[in-house]
PDB file of C-alpha atoms and ligand atoms in Angstrom:
ATOM      1  CA  MET A 225      21.588   5.234   4.133  1.00 36.00           C
ATOM      2  CA  SER A 226      25.515   4.328   3.983  1.00 40.00           C
ATOM      3  CA  ALA A 227      28.243   7.252   3.426  1.00 37.00           C
ATOM      4  CA  ALA A 228      28.112   5.618  -0.147  1.00 39.00           C
ATOM      5  CA  ALA A 229      24.971   6.133  -1.182  1.00 41.00           C
ATOM      6  CA  LYS A 230      25.575   9.341  -0.849  1.00 41.00           C
ATOM      7  CA  PRO A 231      25.163  10.360  -5.326  1.00 43.00           C
ATOM      8  CA  LEU A 232      29.254  11.362  -6.912  1.00 41.00           C
ATOM      9  CA  GLY A 233      29.307  15.300  -7.789  1.00 38.00           C
ATOM     10  CA  PRO A 234      28.810  15.651 -10.973  1.00 37.00           C
ATOM     11  CA  ALA A 235      32.646  15.747 -11.826  1.00 35.00           C
ATOM     12  CA  GLU A 236      32.836  11.960 -10.719  1.00 37.00           C
ATOM     13  CA  GLN A 237      29.713  11.213 -13.227  1.00 40.00           C
ATOM     14  CA  PRO A 238      31.986   9.939 -16.016  1.00 37.00           C
ATOM     15  CA  LEU A 239      28.099   8.342 -18.073  1.00 37.00           C
ATOM     16  CA  GLY A 240      26.632  11.786 -17.548  1.00 37.00           C
ATOM     17  CA  THR A 241      26.066  13.548 -20.189  1.00 38.00           C
ATOM     18  CA  PRO A 242      26.755  17.509 -19.834  1.00 37.00           C
ATOM     19  CA  GLU A 243      22.202  17.890 -19.268  1.00 40.00           C
ATOM     20  CA  SER A 244      22.775  16.274 -16.305  1.00 40.00           C
ATOM     21  CA  ALA A 245      26.437  17.406 -15.141  1.00 38.00           C
ATOM     22  CA  ALA A 246      24.374  20.966 -15.141  1.00 37.00           C
ATOM     23  CA  GLU A 247      21.600  19.522 -13.380  1.00 41.00           C
ATOM     24  CA  PRO A 248      23.453  17.262 -10.055  1.00 40.00           C
ATOM     25  CA  ALA A 249      21.317  15.810  -7.260  1.00 41.00           C
ATOM     26  CA  ARG A 250      20.337  18.594  -4.569  1.00 43.00           C
ATOM     27  CA  PRO A 251      21.135  18.455  -1.411  1.00 37.00           C
ATOM     28  CA  GLY A 252      19.660  16.091   0.838  1.00 44.00           C
ATOM     29  CA  ALA A 253      20.728  13.148  -0.595  1.00 64.00           C
ATOM     30  CA  GLY A 254      18.861  10.222  -0.537  1.00 88.00           C
ATOM     31  CA  LEU A 255      16.311  11.482  -3.008  1.00 96.00           C
ATOM     32  CA  PRO A 256      16.762  10.370  -6.829  1.00 98.00           C
ATOM     33  CA  GLN A 257      16.331  12.949  -9.178  1.00 98.00           C
ATOM     34  CA  HIS A 258      14.210  12.175 -11.528  1.00 98.00           C
ATOM     35  CA  ILE A 259      12.478   8.388 -11.141  1.00 98.00           C
ATOM     36  CA  GLY A 260      10.976   6.731 -14.512  1.00 99.00           C
ATOM     37  CA  ILE A 261       8.453   4.098 -13.929  1.00 99.00           C
ATOM     38  CA  ILE A 262       7.573   0.981 -16.074  1.00 99.00           C
ATOM     39  CA  MET A 263       3.135   0.832 -14.692  1.00 98.00           C
ATOM     40  CA  ASP A 264       2.737  -3.272 -15.000  1.00 98.00           C
ATOM     41  CA  GLY A 265       0.132  -4.884 -13.822  1.00 98.00           C
ATOM     42  CA  ASN A 266      -3.676  -4.106 -15.269  1.00 98.00           C
ATOM     43  CA  GLY A 267      -4.539  -6.805 -16.922  1.00 98.00           C
ATOM     44  CA  ARG A 268      -3.796  -9.026 -14.664  1.00 98.00           C
ATOM     45  CA  TRP A 269      -5.300  -6.741 -11.602  1.00 98.00           C
ATOM     46  CA  ALA A 270      -8.560  -6.799 -13.828  1.00 98.00           C
ATOM     47  CA  ALA A 271      -8.541 -10.937 -14.136  1.00 98.00           C
ATOM     48  CA  SER A 272      -8.179 -11.182 -10.411  1.00 98.00           C
ATOM     49  CA  ARG A 273     -11.262  -9.558 -10.319  1.00 98.00           C
ATOM     50  CA  GLY A 274     -12.891 -10.970 -13.282  1.00 98.00           C
ATOM     51  CA  LEU A 275     -13.605  -7.252 -14.725  1.00 98.00           C
ATOM     52  CA  PRO A 276     -12.809  -6.694 -18.747  1.00 98.00           C
ATOM     53  CA  ARG A 277      -8.831  -5.851 -19.455  1.00 98.00           C
ATOM     54  CA  ALA A 278     -10.464  -1.904 -19.737  1.00 98.00           C
ATOM     55  CA  LEU A 279     -11.250  -1.732 -16.557  1.00 98.00           C
ATOM     56  CA  GLY A 280      -7.944  -2.199 -15.163  1.00 98.00           C
ATOM     57  CA  HIS A 281      -6.605   0.171 -17.441  1.00 98.00           C
ATOM     58  CA  LYS A 282      -9.241   2.630 -16.020  1.00 98.00           C
ATOM     59  CA  ALA A 283      -8.002   2.077 -12.714  1.00 98.00           C
ATOM     60  CA  GLY A 284      -4.404   2.695 -13.582  1.00 98.00           C
ATOM     61  CA  ALA A 285      -4.995   5.770 -14.925  1.00 97.00           C
ATOM     62  CA  GLU A 286      -5.846   6.699 -11.002  1.00 97.00           C
ATOM     63  CA  ALA A 287      -2.752   5.263  -9.998  1.00 98.00           C
ATOM     64  CA  VAL A 288      -0.752   7.984 -12.413  1.00 98.00           C
ATOM     65  CA  ARG A 289      -2.943  10.562 -10.526  1.00 97.00           C
ATOM     66  CA  ARG A 290      -2.227   9.218  -6.794  1.00 98.00           C
ATOM     67  CA  THR A 291       1.351   8.717  -8.223  1.00 98.00           C
ATOM     68  CA  ILE A 292       2.182  12.207  -9.822  1.00 98.00           C
ATOM     69  CA  GLU A 293       0.532  13.797  -6.237  1.00 98.00           C
ATOM     70  CA  ALA A 294       3.385  11.912  -4.650  1.00 98.00           C
ATOM     71  CA  THR A 295       6.231  12.607  -6.317  1.00 98.00           C
ATOM     72  CA  ALA A 296       5.503  15.919  -6.378  1.00 98.00           C
ATOM     73  CA  ARG A 297       4.771  16.335  -2.776  1.00 97.00           C
ATOM     74  CA  ALA A 298       8.052  14.063  -1.642  1.00 97.00           C
ATOM     75  CA  GLY A 299       9.881  16.712  -4.014  1.00 97.00           C
ATOM     76  CA  ILE A 300      11.320  14.895  -6.633  1.00 98.00           C
ATOM     77  CA  GLY A 301      12.112  17.333 -10.122  1.00 98.00           C
ATOM     78  CA  TRP A 302      11.374  14.714 -12.924  1.00 98.00           C
ATOM     79  CA  LEU A 303       9.287  11.968 -13.235  1.00 98.00           C
ATOM     80  CA  THR A 304       9.051   9.611 -16.876  1.00 99.00           C
ATOM     81  CA  LEU A 305       5.738   7.479 -16.823  1.00 98.00           C
ATOM     82  CA  PHE A 306       5.605   4.126 -19.568  1.00 98.00           C
ATOM     83  CA  ALA A 307       2.384   4.206 -20.940  1.00 98.00           C
ATOM     84  CA  PHE A 308       2.645   1.860 -23.929  1.00 98.00           C
ATOM     85  CA  SER A 309       5.191   1.062 -25.767  1.00 98.00           C
ATOM     86  CA  SER A 310       6.012   0.588 -29.137  1.00 98.00           C
ATOM     87  CA  GLU A 311       5.415  -3.308 -28.855  1.00 98.00           C
ATOM     88  CA  ASN A 312       1.990  -2.347 -27.992  1.00 98.00           C
ATOM     89  CA  TRP A 313       0.660  -1.824 -31.111  1.00 98.00           C
ATOM     90  CA  GLN A 314       0.622  -5.566 -31.804  1.00 98.00           C
ATOM     91  CA  ARG A 315      -1.928  -6.206 -29.302  1.00 98.00           C
ATOM     92  CA  PRO A 316      -5.491  -6.748 -30.008  1.00 98.00           C
ATOM     93  CA  ALA A 317      -6.870  -4.158 -31.652  1.00 98.00           C
ATOM     94  CA  ASP A 318      -9.773  -3.385 -29.449  1.00 98.00           C
ATOM     95  CA  GLU A 319      -7.406  -2.935 -26.264  1.00 98.00           C
ATOM     96  CA  VAL A 320      -4.873  -0.343 -28.004  1.00 97.00           C
ATOM     97  CA  ARG A 321      -8.189   1.741 -28.585  1.00 96.00           C
ATOM     98  CA  ASP A 322      -9.068   1.336 -25.146  1.00 97.00           C
ATOM     99  CA  LEU A 323      -6.020   2.523 -24.061  1.00 97.00           C
ATOM    100  CA  THR A 324      -5.471   5.251 -26.869  1.00 95.00           C
ATOM    101  CA  GLY A 325      -9.254   6.602 -26.257  1.00 95.00           C
ATOM    102  CA  LEU A 326      -8.207   6.621 -22.066  1.00 95.00           C
ATOM    103  CA  MET A 327      -4.910   8.514 -22.815  1.00 95.00           C
ATOM    104  CA  ARG A 328      -7.081  10.888 -24.408  1.00 94.00           C
ATOM    105  CA  MET A 329     -10.046  11.431 -22.132  1.00 94.00           C
ATOM    106  CA  TYR A 330      -6.829  11.386 -19.235  1.00 94.00           C
ATOM    107  CA  LEU A 331      -5.271  14.346 -21.175  1.00 93.00           C
ATOM    108  CA  ARG A 332      -8.678  16.473 -21.910  1.00 93.00           C
ATOM    109  CA  SER A 333      -9.633  16.355 -18.028  1.00 94.00           C
ATOM    110  CA  GLU A 334      -6.727  16.373 -16.042  1.00 96.00           C
ATOM    111  CA  VAL A 335      -4.514  19.729 -18.106  1.00 97.00           C
ATOM    112  CA  SER A 336      -6.322  22.061 -16.134  1.00 97.00           C
ATOM    113  CA  SER A 337      -5.328  20.406 -12.773  1.00 97.00           C
ATOM    114  CA  LEU A 338      -1.922  19.450 -14.023  1.00 98.00           C
ATOM    115  CA  ALA A 339      -1.159  22.899 -14.918  1.00 98.00           C
ATOM    116  CA  ARG A 340      -2.609  24.483 -11.719  1.00 98.00           C
ATOM    117  CA  GLU A 341      -0.639  22.041  -9.572  1.00 97.00           C
ATOM    118  CA  GLY A 342       2.792  23.551 -11.258  1.00 98.00           C
ATOM    119  CA  ILE A 343       3.355  20.343 -13.241  1.00 98.00           C
ATOM    120  CA  ARG A 344       4.819  20.593 -16.874  1.00 98.00           C
ATOM    121  CA  LEU A 345       3.870  17.919 -18.693  1.00 98.00           C
ATOM    122  CA  ARG A 346       5.615  16.275 -22.264  1.00 98.00           C
ATOM    123  CA  VAL A 347       6.039  13.778 -24.185  1.00 98.00           C
ATOM    124  CA  ILE A 348       7.731  11.521 -25.579  1.00 98.00           C
ATOM    125  CA  GLY A 349       7.700   8.574 -27.815  1.00 98.00           C
ATOM    126  CA  GLU A 350       6.391   8.391 -31.186  1.00 98.00           C
ATOM    127  CA  ARG A 351       2.830  10.282 -30.844  1.00 97.00           C
ATOM    128  CA  GLU A 352       2.174  10.423 -34.763  1.00 97.00           C
ATOM    129  CA  ARG A 353       1.284   7.114 -34.869  1.00 97.00           C
ATOM    130  CA  PHE A 354      -2.129   8.358 -32.675  1.00 96.00           C
ATOM    131  CA  GLY A 355      -3.251  10.360 -35.012  1.00 95.00           C
ATOM    132  CA  ALA A 356      -4.090  13.555 -35.438  1.00 95.00           C
ATOM    133  CA  GLU A 357      -6.534  14.381 -32.779  1.00 92.00           C
ATOM    134  CA  THR A 358      -4.596  12.664 -30.305  1.00 93.00           C
ATOM    135  CA  VAL A 359      -1.727  14.661 -31.390  1.00 96.00           C
ATOM    136  CA  ARG A 360      -3.444  17.752 -31.131  1.00 95.00           C
ATOM    137  CA  ALA A 361      -4.632  16.514 -27.380  1.00 94.00           C
ATOM    138  CA  ILE A 362      -1.122  16.498 -26.209  1.00 97.00           C
ATOM    139  CA  GLY A 363       0.341  19.656 -28.243  1.00 97.00           C
ATOM    140  CA  ALA A 364      -2.943  21.649 -26.036  1.00 96.00           C
ATOM    141  CA  ALA A 365      -1.611  19.765 -22.818  1.00 97.00           C
ATOM    142  CA  GLU A 366       2.235  20.645 -23.116  1.00 98.00           C
ATOM    143  CA  THR A 367       1.344  24.035 -24.239  1.00 98.00           C
ATOM    144  CA  ALA A 368      -0.924  24.834 -21.102  1.00 98.00           C
ATOM    145  CA  THR A 369       1.717  23.491 -18.742  1.00 98.00           C
ATOM    146  CA  ALA A 370       4.719  24.311 -19.868  1.00 98.00           C
ATOM    147  CA  HIS A 371       5.200  27.065 -16.880  1.00 98.00           C
ATOM    148  CA  GLY A 372       4.803  24.478 -14.745  1.00 98.00           C
ATOM    149  CA  THR A 373       8.526  24.340 -12.589  1.00 98.00           C
ATOM    150  CA  ARG A 374       7.135  22.236  -9.891  1.00 98.00           C
ATOM    151  CA  LEU A 375       7.152  18.569 -11.511  1.00 98.00           C
ATOM    152  CA  ASN A 376       8.758  17.460 -14.833  1.00 98.00           C
ATOM    153  CA  LEU A 377       6.549  15.037 -15.835  1.00 98.00           C
ATOM    154  CA  ASN A 378       7.025  12.732 -19.160  1.00 98.00           C
ATOM    155  CA  VAL A 379       4.949  10.547 -20.412  1.00 98.00           C
ATOM    156  CA  ALA A 380       6.129   7.423 -22.640  1.00 98.00           C
ATOM    157  CA  VAL A 381       3.695   6.870 -25.503  1.00 98.00           C
ATOM    158  CA  SER A 382       4.429   4.585 -28.296  1.00 98.00           C
ATOM    159  CA  TYR A 383       8.340   5.097 -27.027  1.00 98.00           C
ATOM    160  CA  GLY A 384      11.106   2.284 -27.706  1.00 98.00           C
ATOM    161  CA  GLY A 385      14.632   2.415 -26.569  1.00 98.00           C
ATOM    162  CA  ARG A 386      15.476   0.598 -29.444  1.00 98.00           C
ATOM    163  CA  ALA A 387      13.833   2.715 -31.587  1.00 98.00           C
ATOM    164  CA  GLU A 388      14.586   5.774 -30.274  1.00 98.00           C
ATOM    165  CA  ILE A 389      18.222   5.154 -30.518  1.00 98.00           C
ATOM    166  CA  VAL A 390      17.994   3.774 -33.780  1.00 98.00           C
ATOM    167  CA  ALA A 391      16.777   7.541 -34.730  1.00 98.00           C
ATOM    168  CA  ALA A 392      18.988   9.427 -32.689  1.00 98.00           C
ATOM    169  CA  ALA A 393      21.891   7.266 -34.995  1.00 98.00           C
ATOM    170  CA  ARG A 394      19.710   8.387 -38.571  1.00 98.00           C
ATOM    171  CA  ASP A 395      19.806  11.841 -37.744  1.00 98.00           C
ATOM    172  CA  LEU A 396      23.343  11.782 -36.952  1.00 98.00           C
ATOM    173  CA  ALA A 397      23.786  10.115 -40.124  1.00 98.00           C
ATOM    174  CA  ARG A 398      21.389  13.051 -41.971  1.00 98.00           C
ATOM    175  CA  GLN A 399      23.766  16.005 -40.703  1.00 98.00           C
ATOM    176  CA  VAL A 400      26.697  13.744 -41.566  1.00 98.00           C
ATOM    177  CA  ALA A 401      26.295  12.759 -44.934  1.00 98.00           C
ATOM    178  CA  ALA A 402      24.896  16.653 -45.494  1.00 98.00           C
ATOM    179  CA  GLY A 403      28.118  17.762 -44.683  1.00 98.00           C
ATOM    180  CA  THR A 404      27.031  19.813 -41.627  1.00 98.00           C
ATOM    181  CA  LEU A 405      28.418  16.877 -38.257  1.00 98.00           C
ATOM    182  CA  ASP A 406      32.052  15.911 -37.976  1.00 98.00           C
ATOM    183  CA  PRO A 407      32.201  12.139 -37.436  1.00 98.00           C
ATOM    184  CA  GLU A 408      34.630  12.548 -34.554  1.00 97.00           C
ATOM    185  CA  GLN A 409      32.573  15.391 -33.514  1.00 96.00           C
ATOM    186  CA  VAL A 410      29.879  12.313 -32.557  1.00 97.00           C
ATOM    187  CA  ASP A 411      30.315  11.883 -28.734  1.00 98.00           C
ATOM    188  CA  MET A 412      28.725  10.461 -25.870  1.00 98.00           C
ATOM    189  CA  ALA A 413      26.757  13.970 -25.601  1.00 97.00           C
ATOM    190  CA  THR A 414      26.075  14.814 -28.809  1.00 97.00           C
ATOM    191  CA  PHE A 415      24.330  11.437 -29.085  1.00 98.00           C
ATOM    192  CA  ALA A 416      22.181  12.359 -25.937  1.00 98.00           C
ATOM    193  CA  ARG A 417      20.928  15.820 -26.809  1.00 98.00           C
ATOM    194  CA  GLN A 418      19.482  13.748 -30.120  1.00 98.00           C
ATOM    195  CA  LEU A 419      17.533  11.681 -28.316  1.00 98.00           C
ATOM    196  CA  SER A 420      13.812  12.695 -26.897  1.00 98.00           C
ATOM    197  CA  THR A 421      14.788  13.421 -23.628  1.00 98.00           C
ATOM    198  CA  ALA A 422      17.230  15.338 -24.573  1.00 98.00           C
ATOM    199  CA  GLY A 423      18.282  18.210 -21.900  1.00 98.00           C
ATOM    200  CA  MET A 424      17.218  15.843 -18.968  1.00 98.00           C
ATOM    201  CA  PRO A 425      18.776  14.023 -16.535  1.00 98.00           C
ATOM    202  CA  ASP A 426      19.024  10.669 -16.391  1.00 98.00           C
ATOM    203  CA  PRO A 427      16.471   8.306 -14.317  1.00 98.00           C
ATOM    204  CA  ASP A 428      18.564   7.580 -10.504  1.00 97.00           C
ATOM    205  CA  LEU A 429      15.802   5.199  -9.756  1.00 98.00           C
ATOM    206  CA  ILE A 430      13.387   2.967 -12.323  1.00 98.00           C
ATOM    207  CA  ILE A 431      10.577   1.213 -10.762  1.00 99.00           C
ATOM    208  CA  ARG A 432       8.808  -1.609 -12.259  1.00 99.00           C
ATOM    209  CA  THR A 433       5.536  -3.104 -10.709  1.00 99.00           C
ATOM    210  CA  SER A 434       4.160  -6.351 -11.063  1.00 98.00           C
ATOM    211  CA  GLY A 435       6.569  -8.506 -10.025  1.00 98.00           C
ATOM    212  CA  GLU A 436       8.008  -8.322 -13.289  1.00 98.00           C
ATOM    213  CA  GLN A 437      11.876  -7.912 -13.855  1.00 98.00           C
ATOM    214  CA  ARG A 438      13.289  -6.353 -17.163  1.00 98.00           C
ATOM    215  CA  LEU A 439      13.051  -3.199 -18.579  1.00 98.00           C
ATOM    216  CA  SER A 440      10.682  -3.963 -21.790  1.00 98.00           C
ATOM    217  CA  ASN A 441      12.637  -1.245 -24.055  1.00 98.00           C
ATOM    218  CA  PHE A 442      12.456   1.774 -21.212  1.00 98.00           C
ATOM    219  CA  LEU A 443      15.025   4.317 -21.468  1.00 98.00           C
ATOM    220  CA  LEU A 444      17.439   2.112 -22.463  1.00 98.00           C
ATOM    221  CA  TRP A 445      20.497   4.909 -23.222  1.00 98.00           C
ATOM    222  CA  GLN A 446      19.574   6.575 -20.706  1.00 98.00           C
ATOM    223  CA  SER A 447      18.531   3.977 -17.699  1.00 98.00           C
ATOM    224  CA  ALA A 448      22.529   2.918 -18.116  1.00 98.00           C
ATOM    225  CA  TYR A 449      23.494   3.886 -14.108  1.00 97.00           C
ATOM    226  CA  ALA A 450      20.116   3.705 -12.881  1.00 98.00           C
ATOM    227  CA  GLU A 451      18.887   2.166  -9.475  1.00 98.00           C
ATOM    228  CA  LEU A 452      16.157  -0.644 -10.306  1.00 98.00           C
ATOM    229  CA  VAL A 453      13.087  -1.245  -7.985  1.00 98.00           C
ATOM    230  CA  PHE A 454      10.498  -3.865  -8.717  1.00 98.00           C
ATOM    231  CA  GLN A 455       8.042  -3.935  -6.472  1.00 98.00           C
ATOM    232  CA  ASP A 456       5.271  -6.470  -6.223  1.00 98.00           C
ATOM    233  CA  VAL A 457       2.460  -5.015  -6.583  1.00 98.00           C
ATOM    234  CA  LEU A 458       0.141  -4.899  -9.823  1.00 99.00           C
ATOM    235  CA  TRP A 459      -0.428  -1.003 -11.351  1.00 98.00           C
ATOM    236  CA  PRO A 460      -3.722  -0.675 -10.528  1.00 98.00           C
ATOM    237  CA  ASP A 461      -2.767  -1.005  -6.577  1.00 98.00           C
ATOM    238  CA  TYR A 462      -0.427   1.764  -6.403  1.00 98.00           C
ATOM    239  CA  ASP A 463       0.094   4.403  -4.016  1.00 98.00           C
ATOM    240  CA  ALA A 464       1.876   6.579  -1.579  1.00 98.00           C
ATOM    241  CA  PRO A 465       3.689   4.317   0.904  1.00 98.00           C
ATOM    242  CA  HIS A 466       4.181   1.949  -2.273  1.00 98.00           C
ATOM    243  CA  LEU A 467       6.777   4.792  -3.877  1.00 98.00           C
ATOM    244  CA  ALA A 468       8.514   6.166  -0.767  1.00 98.00           C
ATOM    245  CA  GLN A 469       9.201   2.389  -0.232  1.00 98.00           C
ATOM    246  CA  ALA A 470      11.328   2.601  -3.480  1.00 98.00           C
ATOM    247  CA  ILE A 471      12.536   5.955  -2.340  1.00 98.00           C
ATOM    248  CA  ALA A 472      13.906   4.060   0.700  1.00 98.00           C
ATOM    249  CA  GLU A 473      15.382   1.025  -1.254  1.00 98.00           C
ATOM    250  CA  PHE A 474      16.774   3.670  -3.360  1.00 98.00           C
ATOM    251  CA  ALA A 475      18.451   5.314  -0.724  1.00 97.00           C
ATOM    252  CA  ARG A 476      20.053   2.403   0.688  1.00 97.00           C
ATOM    253  CA  ARG A 477      21.883   2.039  -2.716  1.00 97.00           C
ATOM    254  CA  GLU A 478      25.289   2.216  -2.830  1.00 94.00           C
ATOM    255  CA  ARG A 479      26.123   4.055  -6.178  1.00 94.00           C
ATOM    256  CA  ARG A 480      29.279   3.137  -7.501  1.00 95.00           C
ATOM    257  CA  TYR A 481      29.265   3.838 -11.519  1.00 95.00           C
ATOM    258  CA  GLY A 482      32.126   2.081 -11.837  1.00 95.00           C
ATOM    259  CA  LEU A 483      34.638   3.240  -9.368  1.00 95.00           C
ATOM    260  CA  ARG A 484      36.223   2.602  -6.310  1.00 89.00           C
ATOM    261  CA  VAL A 485      34.820   3.731  -3.712  1.00 80.00           C
ATOM    262  CA  ALA A 486      36.985   2.248  -0.934  1.00 77.00           C
TER     263      ALA A 486
HETATM  264  C1  IPE B  25       0.246  -2.147 -17.851  1.00 79.42           C
HETATM  265  O1  IPE B  25      -0.170  -3.485 -18.107  1.00 79.42           O
HETATM  266  C2  IPE B  25      -0.080  -1.327 -19.306  1.00 79.42           C
HETATM  267  C3  IPE B  25      -0.040  -1.131 -20.853  1.00 79.42           C
HETATM  268  C4  IPE B  25       1.516  -2.206 -20.991  1.00 79.42           C
HETATM  269  C5  IPE B  25      -0.109  -0.343 -21.221  1.00 79.42           C
HETATM  270  P1  IPE B  25      -0.777  -4.419 -18.650  1.00 79.42           P
HETATM  271  O2  IPE B  25      -1.277  -4.319 -19.290  1.00 79.42           O
HETATM  272  O3  IPE B  25       0.827  -5.397 -19.479  1.00 79.42           O
HETATM  273  O4  IPE B  25      -0.856  -5.531 -17.903  1.00 79.42           O
HETATM  274  P2  IPE B  25      -0.289  -7.169 -17.681  1.00 79.42           P
HETATM  275  O5  IPE B  25       0.684  -6.959 -17.352  1.00 79.42           O
HETATM  276  O6  IPE B  25      -1.060  -8.236 -18.415  1.00 79.42           O
HETATM  277  O7  IPE B  25      -0.761  -7.556 -16.367  1.00 79.42           O
HETATM  278  C1  IPE B  26       6.059  -2.319 -20.585  1.00 79.42           C
HETATM  279  O1  IPE B  26       4.978  -3.761 -20.185  1.00 79.42           O
HETATM  280  C2  IPE B  26       5.563  -1.406 -21.109  1.00 79.42           C
HETATM  281  C3  IPE B  26       4.438  -0.513 -20.441  1.00 79.42           C
HETATM  282  C4  IPE B  26       4.305  -0.447 -19.135  1.00 79.42           C
HETATM  283  C5  IPE B  26       3.829   0.799 -21.179  1.00 79.42           C
HETATM  284  P1  IPE B  26       4.417  -4.934 -20.931  1.00 79.42           P
HETATM  285  O2  IPE B  26       3.306  -5.514 -20.166  1.00 79.42           O
HETATM  286  O3  IPE B  26       3.830  -4.358 -22.689  1.00 79.42           O
HETATM  287  O4  IPE B  26       5.828  -5.390 -21.374  1.00 79.42           O
HETATM  288  P2  IPE B  26       6.356  -7.253 -21.554  1.00 79.42           P
HETATM  289  O5  IPE B  26       5.761  -7.397 -22.936  1.00 79.42           O
HETATM  290  O6  IPE B  26       5.411  -7.896 -20.161  1.00 79.42           O
HETATM  291  O7  IPE B  26       8.060  -6.911 -21.399  1.00 79.42           O
HETATM  292 MG1   MG B  27       2.277  -6.115 -18.822  1.00 79.42          MG
END
């Protein structure tokens, strides 16, 4: 790792929110504090085997298990997984049903092992759109894992970065209209506190699998200074060595935050 890859101290991070400044990257350097993953390629994985897409998503859920474990073992404190985008609602109804069903099943089957492993699960995104039963299952899983401190796991479902930013702007506008907020007080920290990631550090590494090189509406505000790593592996094949590779690539990057290093 080059000396310049050392993360800047919190005081040197011009775009850091107070939340991220409060949790500087731990010493030991090179390690991202927060990894976001755009888990892509389930459909292509299934198609390449002549299988229905649903089986690709099922195999993707196994990769989720492996990746959570590998992340926790690597000593990373935060992991955000993009599981279902606000645009994914436009897929055929049977695929949406398969994905929703799988999510509910996963929540129920994994919650006790997550709690046992010290993993705190939080769901971000418009969970209400999945209906009462799923909302209940999500709430129960969040409560059952609330004491976990080893790894903070966010799962983004019915999540879209633009919708999240618009919702934050709407909330702030309401407060201004109600006379409880002075528009002059709206700064980046105020704005960040309205997002679903309030109080969490920004992701410093965003990984996308399947070879596609785009964000697809994932953590738009939060990824302002994230390092992007695109890996040519379909999500159901993802495993600990791929994660290690991405972390190694991150360690080689030089983060400058708009400043001059030398
Ligand atoms: C990722 O795999 C899962 C979701 C987006 C829900 P895809 O279903 O997008 O798989 P590809 O991109 O079609 O291969
Ligand atoms: C992004 O994948 C969303 C998730 C991984 C949940 P998509 O497959 O939906 O993205 P596009 O359509 O290729 O941009
Ligand atoms: Mg895709």
